[in-house]
Short mmCIF file of C-alpha atoms in Angstrom, two decimals:
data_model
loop_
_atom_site.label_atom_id
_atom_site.label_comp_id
_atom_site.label_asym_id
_atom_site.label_seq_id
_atom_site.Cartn_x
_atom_site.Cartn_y
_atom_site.Cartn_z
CA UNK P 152 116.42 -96.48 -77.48
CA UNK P 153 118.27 -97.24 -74.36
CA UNK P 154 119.59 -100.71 -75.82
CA UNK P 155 120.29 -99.14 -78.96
CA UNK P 156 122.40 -96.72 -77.25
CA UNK P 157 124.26 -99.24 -75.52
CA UNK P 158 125.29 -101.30 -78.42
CA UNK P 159 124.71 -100.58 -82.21
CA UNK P 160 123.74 -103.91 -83.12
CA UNK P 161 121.34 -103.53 -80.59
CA UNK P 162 117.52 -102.39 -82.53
CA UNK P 163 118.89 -105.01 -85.00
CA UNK P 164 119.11 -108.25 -82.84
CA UNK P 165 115.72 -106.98 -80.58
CA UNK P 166 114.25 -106.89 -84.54
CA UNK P 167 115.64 -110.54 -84.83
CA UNK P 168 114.46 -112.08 -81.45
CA UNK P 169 110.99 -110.21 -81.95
CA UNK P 170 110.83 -111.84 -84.79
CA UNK P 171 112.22 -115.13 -83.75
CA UNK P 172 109.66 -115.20 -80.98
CA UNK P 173 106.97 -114.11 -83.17
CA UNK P 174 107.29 -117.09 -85.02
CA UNK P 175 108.10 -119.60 -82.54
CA UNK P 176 104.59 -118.08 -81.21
CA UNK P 177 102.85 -118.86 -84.89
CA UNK P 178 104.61 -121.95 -84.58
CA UNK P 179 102.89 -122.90 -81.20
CA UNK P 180 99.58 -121.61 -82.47
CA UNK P 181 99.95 -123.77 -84.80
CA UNK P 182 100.36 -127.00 -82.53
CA UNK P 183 97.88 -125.61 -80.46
CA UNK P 184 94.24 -126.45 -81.72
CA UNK P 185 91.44 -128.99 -81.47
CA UNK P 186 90.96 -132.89 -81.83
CA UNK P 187 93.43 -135.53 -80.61
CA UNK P 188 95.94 -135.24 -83.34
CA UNK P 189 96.93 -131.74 -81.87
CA UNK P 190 97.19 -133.85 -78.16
CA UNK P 191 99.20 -136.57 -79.33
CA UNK P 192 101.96 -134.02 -81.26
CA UNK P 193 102.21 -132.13 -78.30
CA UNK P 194 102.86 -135.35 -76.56
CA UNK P 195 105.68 -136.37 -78.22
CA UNK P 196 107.23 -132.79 -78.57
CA UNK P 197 107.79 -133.35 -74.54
CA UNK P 198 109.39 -136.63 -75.87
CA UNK P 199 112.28 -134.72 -78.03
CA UNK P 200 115.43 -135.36 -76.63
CA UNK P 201 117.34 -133.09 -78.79
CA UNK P 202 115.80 -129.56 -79.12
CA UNK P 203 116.84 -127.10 -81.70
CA UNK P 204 118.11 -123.89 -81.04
CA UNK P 205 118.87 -120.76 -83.70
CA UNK P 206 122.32 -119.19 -84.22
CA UNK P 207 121.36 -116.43 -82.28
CA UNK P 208 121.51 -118.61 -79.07
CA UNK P 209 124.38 -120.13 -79.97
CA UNK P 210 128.11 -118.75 -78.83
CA UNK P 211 131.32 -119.85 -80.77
CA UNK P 212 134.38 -119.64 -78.62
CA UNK P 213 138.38 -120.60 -79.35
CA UNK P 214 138.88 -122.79 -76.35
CA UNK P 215 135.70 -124.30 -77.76
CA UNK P 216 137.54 -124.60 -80.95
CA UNK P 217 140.71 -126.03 -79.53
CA UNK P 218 138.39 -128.93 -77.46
CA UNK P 219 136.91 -130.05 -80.39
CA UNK P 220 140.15 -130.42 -82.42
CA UNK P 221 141.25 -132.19 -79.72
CA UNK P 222 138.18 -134.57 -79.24
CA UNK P 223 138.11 -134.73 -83.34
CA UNK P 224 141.79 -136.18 -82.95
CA UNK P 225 140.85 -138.76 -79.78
CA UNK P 226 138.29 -139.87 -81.64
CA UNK P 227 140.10 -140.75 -84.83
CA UNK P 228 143.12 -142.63 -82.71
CA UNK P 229 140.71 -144.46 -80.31
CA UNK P 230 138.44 -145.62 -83.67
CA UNK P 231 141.89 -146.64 -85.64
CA UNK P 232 142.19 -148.83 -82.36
CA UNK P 233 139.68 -150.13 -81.98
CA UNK P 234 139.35 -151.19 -85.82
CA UNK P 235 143.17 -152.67 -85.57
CA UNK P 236 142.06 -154.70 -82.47
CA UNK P 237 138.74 -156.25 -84.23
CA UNK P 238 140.98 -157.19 -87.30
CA UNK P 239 142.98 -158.83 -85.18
CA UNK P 240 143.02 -162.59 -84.89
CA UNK P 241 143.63 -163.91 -81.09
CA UNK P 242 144.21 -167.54 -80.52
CA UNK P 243 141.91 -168.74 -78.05
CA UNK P 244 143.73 -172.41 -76.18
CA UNK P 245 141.21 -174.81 -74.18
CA UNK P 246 142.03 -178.22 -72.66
CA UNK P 247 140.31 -181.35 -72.16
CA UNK P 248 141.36 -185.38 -72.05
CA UNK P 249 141.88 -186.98 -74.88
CA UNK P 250 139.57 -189.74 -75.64
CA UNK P 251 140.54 -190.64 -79.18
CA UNK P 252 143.95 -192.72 -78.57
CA UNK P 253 143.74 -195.12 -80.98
CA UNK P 254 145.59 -193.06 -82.99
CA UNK P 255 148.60 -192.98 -85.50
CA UNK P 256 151.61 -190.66 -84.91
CA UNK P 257 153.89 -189.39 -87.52
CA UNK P 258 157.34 -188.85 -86.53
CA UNK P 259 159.04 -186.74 -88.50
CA UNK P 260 162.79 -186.55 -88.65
CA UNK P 261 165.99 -185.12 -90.38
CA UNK P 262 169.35 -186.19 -88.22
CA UNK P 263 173.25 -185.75 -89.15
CA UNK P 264 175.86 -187.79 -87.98
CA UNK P 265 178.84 -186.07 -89.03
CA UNK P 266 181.89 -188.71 -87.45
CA UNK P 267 179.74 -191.99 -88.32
CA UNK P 268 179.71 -193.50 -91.61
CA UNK P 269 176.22 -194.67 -93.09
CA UNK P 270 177.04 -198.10 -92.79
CA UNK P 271 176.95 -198.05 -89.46
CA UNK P 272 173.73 -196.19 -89.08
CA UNK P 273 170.34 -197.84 -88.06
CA UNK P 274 166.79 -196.32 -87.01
CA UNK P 275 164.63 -198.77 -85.22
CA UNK P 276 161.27 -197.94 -83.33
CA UNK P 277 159.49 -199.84 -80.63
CA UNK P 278 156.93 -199.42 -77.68
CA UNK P 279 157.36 -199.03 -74.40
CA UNK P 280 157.67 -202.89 -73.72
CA UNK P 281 160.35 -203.20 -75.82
CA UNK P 282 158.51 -204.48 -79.01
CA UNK P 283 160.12 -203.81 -82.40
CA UNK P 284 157.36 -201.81 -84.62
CA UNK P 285 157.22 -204.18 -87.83
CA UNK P 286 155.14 -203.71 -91.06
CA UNK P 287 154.16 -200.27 -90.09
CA UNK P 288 154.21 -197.26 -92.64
CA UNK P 289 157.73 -195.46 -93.08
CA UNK P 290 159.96 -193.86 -96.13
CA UNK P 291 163.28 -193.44 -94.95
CA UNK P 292 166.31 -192.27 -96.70
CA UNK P 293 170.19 -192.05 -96.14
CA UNK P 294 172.75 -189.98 -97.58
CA UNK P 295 176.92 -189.55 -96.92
CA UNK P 296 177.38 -185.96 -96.04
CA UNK P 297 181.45 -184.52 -95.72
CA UNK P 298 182.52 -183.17 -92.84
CA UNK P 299 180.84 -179.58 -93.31
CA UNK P 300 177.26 -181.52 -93.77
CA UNK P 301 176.72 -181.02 -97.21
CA UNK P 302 175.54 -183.98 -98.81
CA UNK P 303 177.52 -186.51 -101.24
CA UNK P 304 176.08 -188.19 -103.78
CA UNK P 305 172.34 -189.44 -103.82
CA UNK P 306 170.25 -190.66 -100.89
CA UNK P 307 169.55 -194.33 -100.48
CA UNK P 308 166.19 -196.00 -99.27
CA UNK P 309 166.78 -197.34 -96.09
CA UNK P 310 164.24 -199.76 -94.23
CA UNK P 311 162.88 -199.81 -90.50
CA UNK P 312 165.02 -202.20 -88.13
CA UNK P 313 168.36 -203.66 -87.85
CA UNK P 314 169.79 -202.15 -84.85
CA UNK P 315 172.15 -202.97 -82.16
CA UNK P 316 171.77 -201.37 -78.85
CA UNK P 317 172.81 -203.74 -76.38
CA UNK P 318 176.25 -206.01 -76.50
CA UNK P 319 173.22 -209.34 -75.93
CA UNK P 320 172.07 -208.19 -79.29
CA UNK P 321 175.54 -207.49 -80.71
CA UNK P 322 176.48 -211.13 -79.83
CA UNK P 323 173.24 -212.08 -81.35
CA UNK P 324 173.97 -210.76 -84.57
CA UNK P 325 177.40 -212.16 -83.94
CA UNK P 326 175.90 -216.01 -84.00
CA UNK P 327 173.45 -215.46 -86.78
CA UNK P 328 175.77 -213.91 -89.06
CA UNK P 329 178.15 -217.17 -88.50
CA UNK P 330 175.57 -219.68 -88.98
CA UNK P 331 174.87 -218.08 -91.96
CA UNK P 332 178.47 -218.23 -93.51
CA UNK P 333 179.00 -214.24 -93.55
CA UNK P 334 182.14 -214.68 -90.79
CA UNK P 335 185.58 -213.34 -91.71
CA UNK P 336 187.64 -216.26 -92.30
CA UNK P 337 190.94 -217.02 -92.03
CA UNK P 338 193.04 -219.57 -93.71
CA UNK P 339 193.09 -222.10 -91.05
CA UNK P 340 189.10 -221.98 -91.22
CA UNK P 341 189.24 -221.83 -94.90
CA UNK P 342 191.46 -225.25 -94.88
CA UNK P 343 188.84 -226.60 -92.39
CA UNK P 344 186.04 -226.32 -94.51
CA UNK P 345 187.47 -226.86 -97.72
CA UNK P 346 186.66 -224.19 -99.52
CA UNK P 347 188.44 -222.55 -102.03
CA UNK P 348 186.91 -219.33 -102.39
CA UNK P 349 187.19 -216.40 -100.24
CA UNK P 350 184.84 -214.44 -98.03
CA UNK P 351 182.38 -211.68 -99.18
CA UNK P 352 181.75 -210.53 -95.30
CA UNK P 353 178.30 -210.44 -95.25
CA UNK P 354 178.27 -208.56 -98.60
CA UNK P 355 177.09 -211.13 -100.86
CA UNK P 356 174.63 -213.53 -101.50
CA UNK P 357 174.93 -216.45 -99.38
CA UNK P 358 177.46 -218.73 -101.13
CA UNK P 359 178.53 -216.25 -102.95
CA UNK P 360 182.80 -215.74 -103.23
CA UNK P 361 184.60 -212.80 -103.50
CA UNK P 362 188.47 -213.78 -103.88
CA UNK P 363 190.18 -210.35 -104.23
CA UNK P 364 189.61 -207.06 -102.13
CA UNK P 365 188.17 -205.07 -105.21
CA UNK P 366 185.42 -207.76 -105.32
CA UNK P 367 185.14 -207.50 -101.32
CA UNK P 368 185.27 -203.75 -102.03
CA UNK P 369 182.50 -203.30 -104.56
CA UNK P 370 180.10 -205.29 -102.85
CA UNK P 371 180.43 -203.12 -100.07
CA UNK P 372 180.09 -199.83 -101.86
CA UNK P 373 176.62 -201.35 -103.30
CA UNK P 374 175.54 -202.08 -100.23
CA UNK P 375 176.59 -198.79 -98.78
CA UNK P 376 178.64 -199.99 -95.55
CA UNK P 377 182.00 -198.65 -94.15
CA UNK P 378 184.79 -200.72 -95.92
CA UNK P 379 188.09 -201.34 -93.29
CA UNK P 380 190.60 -202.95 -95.43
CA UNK P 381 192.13 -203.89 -92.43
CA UNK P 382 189.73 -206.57 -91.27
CA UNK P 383 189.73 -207.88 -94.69
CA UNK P 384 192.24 -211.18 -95.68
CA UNK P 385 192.17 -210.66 -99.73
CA UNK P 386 193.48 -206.87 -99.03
CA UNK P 387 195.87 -207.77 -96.29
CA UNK P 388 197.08 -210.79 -99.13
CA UNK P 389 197.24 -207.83 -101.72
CA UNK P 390 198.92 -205.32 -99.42
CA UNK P 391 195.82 -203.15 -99.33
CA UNK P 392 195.18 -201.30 -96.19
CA UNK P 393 192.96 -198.54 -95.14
CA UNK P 394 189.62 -197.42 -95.34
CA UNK P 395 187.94 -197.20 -98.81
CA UNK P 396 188.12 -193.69 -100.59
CA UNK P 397 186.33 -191.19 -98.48
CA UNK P 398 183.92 -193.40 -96.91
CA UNK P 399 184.99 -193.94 -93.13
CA UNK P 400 185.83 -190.33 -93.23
CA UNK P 401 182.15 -189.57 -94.26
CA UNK P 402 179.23 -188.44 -92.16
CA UNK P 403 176.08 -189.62 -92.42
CA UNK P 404 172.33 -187.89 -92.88
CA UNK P 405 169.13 -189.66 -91.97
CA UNK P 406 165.90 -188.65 -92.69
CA UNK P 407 162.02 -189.55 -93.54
CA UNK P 408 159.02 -190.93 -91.27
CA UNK P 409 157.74 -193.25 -88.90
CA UNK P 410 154.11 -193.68 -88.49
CA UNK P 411 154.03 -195.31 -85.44
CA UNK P 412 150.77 -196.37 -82.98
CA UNK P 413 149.93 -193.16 -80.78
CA UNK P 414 151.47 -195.18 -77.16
CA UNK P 415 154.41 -194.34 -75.91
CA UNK P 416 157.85 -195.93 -76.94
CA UNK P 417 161.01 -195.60 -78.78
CA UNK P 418 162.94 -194.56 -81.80
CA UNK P 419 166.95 -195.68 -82.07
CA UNK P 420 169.48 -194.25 -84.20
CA UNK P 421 172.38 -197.27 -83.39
CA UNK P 422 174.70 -199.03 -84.99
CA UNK P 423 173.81 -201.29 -87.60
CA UNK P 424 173.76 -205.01 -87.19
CA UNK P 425 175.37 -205.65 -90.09
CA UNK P 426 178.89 -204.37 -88.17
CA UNK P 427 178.01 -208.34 -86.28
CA UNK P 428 179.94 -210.05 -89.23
CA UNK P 429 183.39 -207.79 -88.93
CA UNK P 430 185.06 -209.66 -86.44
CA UNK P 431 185.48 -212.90 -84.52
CA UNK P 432 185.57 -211.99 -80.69
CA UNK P 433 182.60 -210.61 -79.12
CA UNK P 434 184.82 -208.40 -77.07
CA UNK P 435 186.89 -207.21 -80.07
CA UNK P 436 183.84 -206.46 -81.76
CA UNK P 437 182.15 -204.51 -78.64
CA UNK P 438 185.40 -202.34 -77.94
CA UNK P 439 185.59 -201.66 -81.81
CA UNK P 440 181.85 -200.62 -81.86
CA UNK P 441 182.53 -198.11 -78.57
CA UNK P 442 185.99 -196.61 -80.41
CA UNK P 443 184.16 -196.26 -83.93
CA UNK P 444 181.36 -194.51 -82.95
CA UNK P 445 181.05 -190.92 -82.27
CA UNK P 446 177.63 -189.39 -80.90
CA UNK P 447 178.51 -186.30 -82.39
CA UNK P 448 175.03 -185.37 -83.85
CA UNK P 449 173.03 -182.07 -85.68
CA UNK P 450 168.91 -182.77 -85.25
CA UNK P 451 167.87 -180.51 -88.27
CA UNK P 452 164.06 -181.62 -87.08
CA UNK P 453 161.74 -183.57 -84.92
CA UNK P 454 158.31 -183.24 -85.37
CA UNK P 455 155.41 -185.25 -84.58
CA UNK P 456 152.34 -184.66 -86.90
CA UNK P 457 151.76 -182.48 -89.48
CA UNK P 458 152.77 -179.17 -89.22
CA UNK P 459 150.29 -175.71 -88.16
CA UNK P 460 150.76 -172.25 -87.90
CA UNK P 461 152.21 -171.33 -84.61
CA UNK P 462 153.90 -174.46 -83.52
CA UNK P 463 157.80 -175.01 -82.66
CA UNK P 464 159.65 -177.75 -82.56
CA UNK P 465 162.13 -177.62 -79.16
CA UNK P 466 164.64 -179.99 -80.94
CA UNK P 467 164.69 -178.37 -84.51
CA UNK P 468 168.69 -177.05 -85.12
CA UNK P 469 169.72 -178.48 -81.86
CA UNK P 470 173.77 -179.53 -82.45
CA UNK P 471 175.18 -182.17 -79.66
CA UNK P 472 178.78 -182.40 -80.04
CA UNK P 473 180.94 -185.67 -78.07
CA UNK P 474 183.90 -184.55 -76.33
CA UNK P 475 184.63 -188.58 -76.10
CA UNK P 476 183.74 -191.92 -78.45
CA UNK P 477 181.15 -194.40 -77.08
CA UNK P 478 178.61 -191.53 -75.94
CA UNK P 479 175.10 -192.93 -75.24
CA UNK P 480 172.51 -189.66 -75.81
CA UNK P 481 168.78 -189.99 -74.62
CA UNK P 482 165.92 -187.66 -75.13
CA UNK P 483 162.73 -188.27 -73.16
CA UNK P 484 159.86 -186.38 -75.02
CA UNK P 485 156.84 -185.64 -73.40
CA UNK P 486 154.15 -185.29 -76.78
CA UNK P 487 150.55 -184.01 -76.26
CA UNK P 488 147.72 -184.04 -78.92
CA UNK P 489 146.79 -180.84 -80.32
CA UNK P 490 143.87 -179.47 -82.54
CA UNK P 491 144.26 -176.61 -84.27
CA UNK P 492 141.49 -174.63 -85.95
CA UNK P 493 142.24 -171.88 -88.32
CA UNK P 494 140.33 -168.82 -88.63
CA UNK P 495 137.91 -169.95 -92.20
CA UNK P 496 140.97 -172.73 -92.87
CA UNK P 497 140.85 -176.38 -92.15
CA UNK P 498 141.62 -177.99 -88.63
CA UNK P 499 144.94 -180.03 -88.10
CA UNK P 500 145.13 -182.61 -85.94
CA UNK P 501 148.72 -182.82 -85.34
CA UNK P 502 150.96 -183.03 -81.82
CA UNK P 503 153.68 -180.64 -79.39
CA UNK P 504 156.35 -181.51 -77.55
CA UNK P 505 158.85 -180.96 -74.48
CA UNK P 506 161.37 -182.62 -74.33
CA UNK P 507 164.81 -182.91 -71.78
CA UNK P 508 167.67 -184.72 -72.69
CA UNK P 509 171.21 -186.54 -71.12
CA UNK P 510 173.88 -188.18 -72.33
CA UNK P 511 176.72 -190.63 -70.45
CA UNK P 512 179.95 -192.26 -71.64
CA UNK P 513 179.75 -196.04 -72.02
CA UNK P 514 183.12 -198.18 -70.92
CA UNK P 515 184.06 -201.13 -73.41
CA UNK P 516 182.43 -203.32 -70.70
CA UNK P 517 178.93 -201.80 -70.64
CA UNK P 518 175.93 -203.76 -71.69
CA UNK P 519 174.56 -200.61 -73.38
CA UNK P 520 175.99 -199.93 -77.29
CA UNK P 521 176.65 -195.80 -78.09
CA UNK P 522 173.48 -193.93 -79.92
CA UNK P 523 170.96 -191.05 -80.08
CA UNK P 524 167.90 -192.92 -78.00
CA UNK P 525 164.24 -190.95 -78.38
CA UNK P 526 161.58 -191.98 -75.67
CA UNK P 527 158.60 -190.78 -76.24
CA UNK P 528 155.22 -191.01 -74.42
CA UNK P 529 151.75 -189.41 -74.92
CA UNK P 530 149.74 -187.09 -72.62
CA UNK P 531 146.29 -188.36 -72.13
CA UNK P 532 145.27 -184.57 -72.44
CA UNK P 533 144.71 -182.60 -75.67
CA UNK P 534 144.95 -179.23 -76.65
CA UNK P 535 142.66 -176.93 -78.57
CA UNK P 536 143.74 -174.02 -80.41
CA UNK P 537 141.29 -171.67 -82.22
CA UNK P 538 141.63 -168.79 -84.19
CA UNK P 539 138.90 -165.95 -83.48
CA UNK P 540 138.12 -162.60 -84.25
CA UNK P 541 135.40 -160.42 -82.67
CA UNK P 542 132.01 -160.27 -83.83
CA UNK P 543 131.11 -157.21 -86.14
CA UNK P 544 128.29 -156.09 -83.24
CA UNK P 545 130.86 -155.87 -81.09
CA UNK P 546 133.19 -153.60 -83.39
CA UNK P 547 129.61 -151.25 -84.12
CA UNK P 548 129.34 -151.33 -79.81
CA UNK P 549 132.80 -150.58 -79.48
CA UNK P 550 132.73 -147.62 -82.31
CA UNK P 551 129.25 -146.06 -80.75
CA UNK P 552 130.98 -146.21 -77.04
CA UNK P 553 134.27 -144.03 -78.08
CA UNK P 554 132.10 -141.20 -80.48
CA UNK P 555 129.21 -141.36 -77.62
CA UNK P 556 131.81 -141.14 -74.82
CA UNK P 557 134.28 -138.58 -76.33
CA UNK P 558 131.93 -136.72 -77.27
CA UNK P 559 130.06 -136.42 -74.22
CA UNK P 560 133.48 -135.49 -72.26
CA UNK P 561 134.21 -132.65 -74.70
CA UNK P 562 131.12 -131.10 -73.95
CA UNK P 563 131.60 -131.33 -70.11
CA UNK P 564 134.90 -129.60 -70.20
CA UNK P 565 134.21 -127.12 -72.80
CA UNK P 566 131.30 -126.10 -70.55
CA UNK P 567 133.47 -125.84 -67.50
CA UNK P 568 136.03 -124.13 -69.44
CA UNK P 569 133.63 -121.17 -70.38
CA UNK P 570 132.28 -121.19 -66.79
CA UNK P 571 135.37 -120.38 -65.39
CA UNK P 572 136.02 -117.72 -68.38
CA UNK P 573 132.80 -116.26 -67.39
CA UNK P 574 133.35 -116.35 -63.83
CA UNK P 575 136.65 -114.65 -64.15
CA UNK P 576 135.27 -111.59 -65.99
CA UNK P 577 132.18 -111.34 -63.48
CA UNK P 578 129.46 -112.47 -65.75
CA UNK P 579 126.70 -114.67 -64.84
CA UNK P 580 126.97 -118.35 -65.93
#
């Protein structure tokens, strides 16, 4: 009567708990009898980490409210995480020496000479001893670009070789060309040796006679070289001068592939032999080869190996402009092997690169010849690159951590949180 005074609700909840109690008692009587099957359920009742309380022992609370919105909404942001960082792909790199060097490397390339004419272009590879690379794969290709770079007319085939880098090798060129008849000639040397017809300048065929400057001309645009009419007697007999239409006035784009052996060694962009039959004097020749050509050059790309995800090319779009003519520019490359494996793709075997790079101005007298020089050696260590994500255990580990752990906080504050709210209106905890 005395409870029922107090609060209203009061015969009705003693009704409840009586009744509560009454059966948690039936409940136990229950459990409680004979034989071992009664022993062993009692047993693992002790066992039952998570025991089971009514609503009537259970208080609802707003700050209890407000934690678990709050631990709802840390939940949800540490699980979209966690899920973004397992879909994630990180690249794993490893490195070890490389013990597979009989290899082949493909040098890729794409160059523009915008000041030098086609016809004085050449690409020539060697090793490090100075070796020229001969019968080894390559598809290279040659095209006249204007001065803004955008390409005129069709591209050419262009073979491997036939560079001058040196003025030995200019003079070289110098003899063989005259032993084979493709010297300019004058008239006294015409009178000399009788013939009648005039010089093709190492256009034609040998023997062949070209005895006007259109004929001179035409053999020249077929085989794609600079035409001076200058340095030509049938025009200077017409009263032609100048450069042919356009041409000298022309750049030049070079591009295809090497596949060279995987040492280290060379690749020359340099004037063409060919410019060996243009003039008499060794010295003419070698101060006309440092005043024609300008190192002025755009390296659209440089790559060794096939391309992978991932990898960049330090020289791709690099523009090196000549303030002067005769420029000599070297790049020393540094290339090291690199596998690359592809999360559920196929590996590439394929190569990187550093590379640093200076350039000098050659005098007339200088045994060197102008050009764009590439050295290039191989690092006797390769790389490994692998794509990996995180196992699926791990993501279930991960997911089971942030519920178990959130969770687990929650509780600990809400608890303390309604301690304190009990302890500040002097009830018992």
């Amino acid at each position: 009567l005395l409870l029922r005074g107090l609060d209203p609700r009061g015969g009705e909840a003693a009704r409840r708990r009586a009744s509560m109690s009454g059966s948690v008692r039936q409940r136990g009587m229950g459990a409680v009898g004979s034989g071992p099957v009664s022993g062993v359920r009692r047993a693992l009742e002790k066992l039952d980490a998570f025991p089971k309380f009514t609503k009537d022992f259970r208080e609802q609370t707003t700050a209890g409210a407000v934690v678990s919105i709050v631990t709802l909404l840390v939940m949800l942001w540490l699980i979209v995480c966690e899920t973004a960082w397992w879909l994630n792909v990180e690249v794993r790199e490893t490195m070890e020496v490389n013990h597979h060097r009989n290899e082949q490397l493909k040098i890729s390339f794409d160059i523009s000479f915008p000041s030098v004419p086609c016809s004085m272009v050449s690409i020539d590879s060697q090793d490090v001893t100075g070796q020229r690379h001969e019968n080894v794969l390559h598809n290279i290709f040659k095209r006249r670009v204007d001065a803004s770079g955008v390409a005129v007319g069709r591209a050419d085939a262009h073979s491997l070789g036939g560079t001058v880098t040196t003025g030995d090798q200019l003079l070289e060129e110098k003899t063989r060309a005259m032993k084979e008849g493709r010297e300019t000639l004058t008239e006294e040397s015409a009178r000399r040796s009788g013939k009648d017809c005039g010089s093709c300048y190492g256009a034609g065929s040998p023997g062949q006679c070209c005895s006007t400057c259109d004929e001179v001309k035409e053999l020249y645009r077929q085989k794609g070289w600079s035409f001076d009419a200058g340095t030509v007697q049938q025009c200077k007999e017409e009263g032609v001068t100048g450069d042919a239409e356009g041409d000298s006035k022309d750049g030049c784009n070079v591009y295809g592939f090497v596949m060279v052996p995987a040492v280290a060694g060379q690749l020359h962009f340099a004037p063409a032999s060919e410019i060996g039959a243009l003039h008499d004097r060794i010295f003419d020749l070698r101060g006309w080869t440092h005043s024609r050509w300008n190192s002025t050059h755009q390296i659209n790309k440089l790559s060794f190996g096939p391309f992978f995800a991932g990898r960049t090319n330090p020289l791709d779009g690099v523009a090196r402009s000549s303030a002067e003519q005769g420029m000599i520019w070297n790049y020393y490359v540094k290339v090291v092997p690199t596998d690359f494996s592809p999360l559920g793709g196929t590996p590439v075997q394929s190569h990187q690169y550093s590379v640093t790079d200076h350039s000098r101005v050659l005098g007339p007298s200088s045994r060197s010849l102008p050009g764009v020089h590439f050295s290039y050696d191989v690092s006797p260590i390769k790389v490994r690159i692998a794509e990996e994500r995180h196992s699926f255990g791990h993501f279930l580990v991960g997911l089971s951590a942030i519920i178990g752990g959130v969770y687990t906080i929650a509780q600990l504050l809400d608890g303390a949180i309604y301690s304190a709210f009990r302890r500040r209106i002097g009830l018992p905890n």
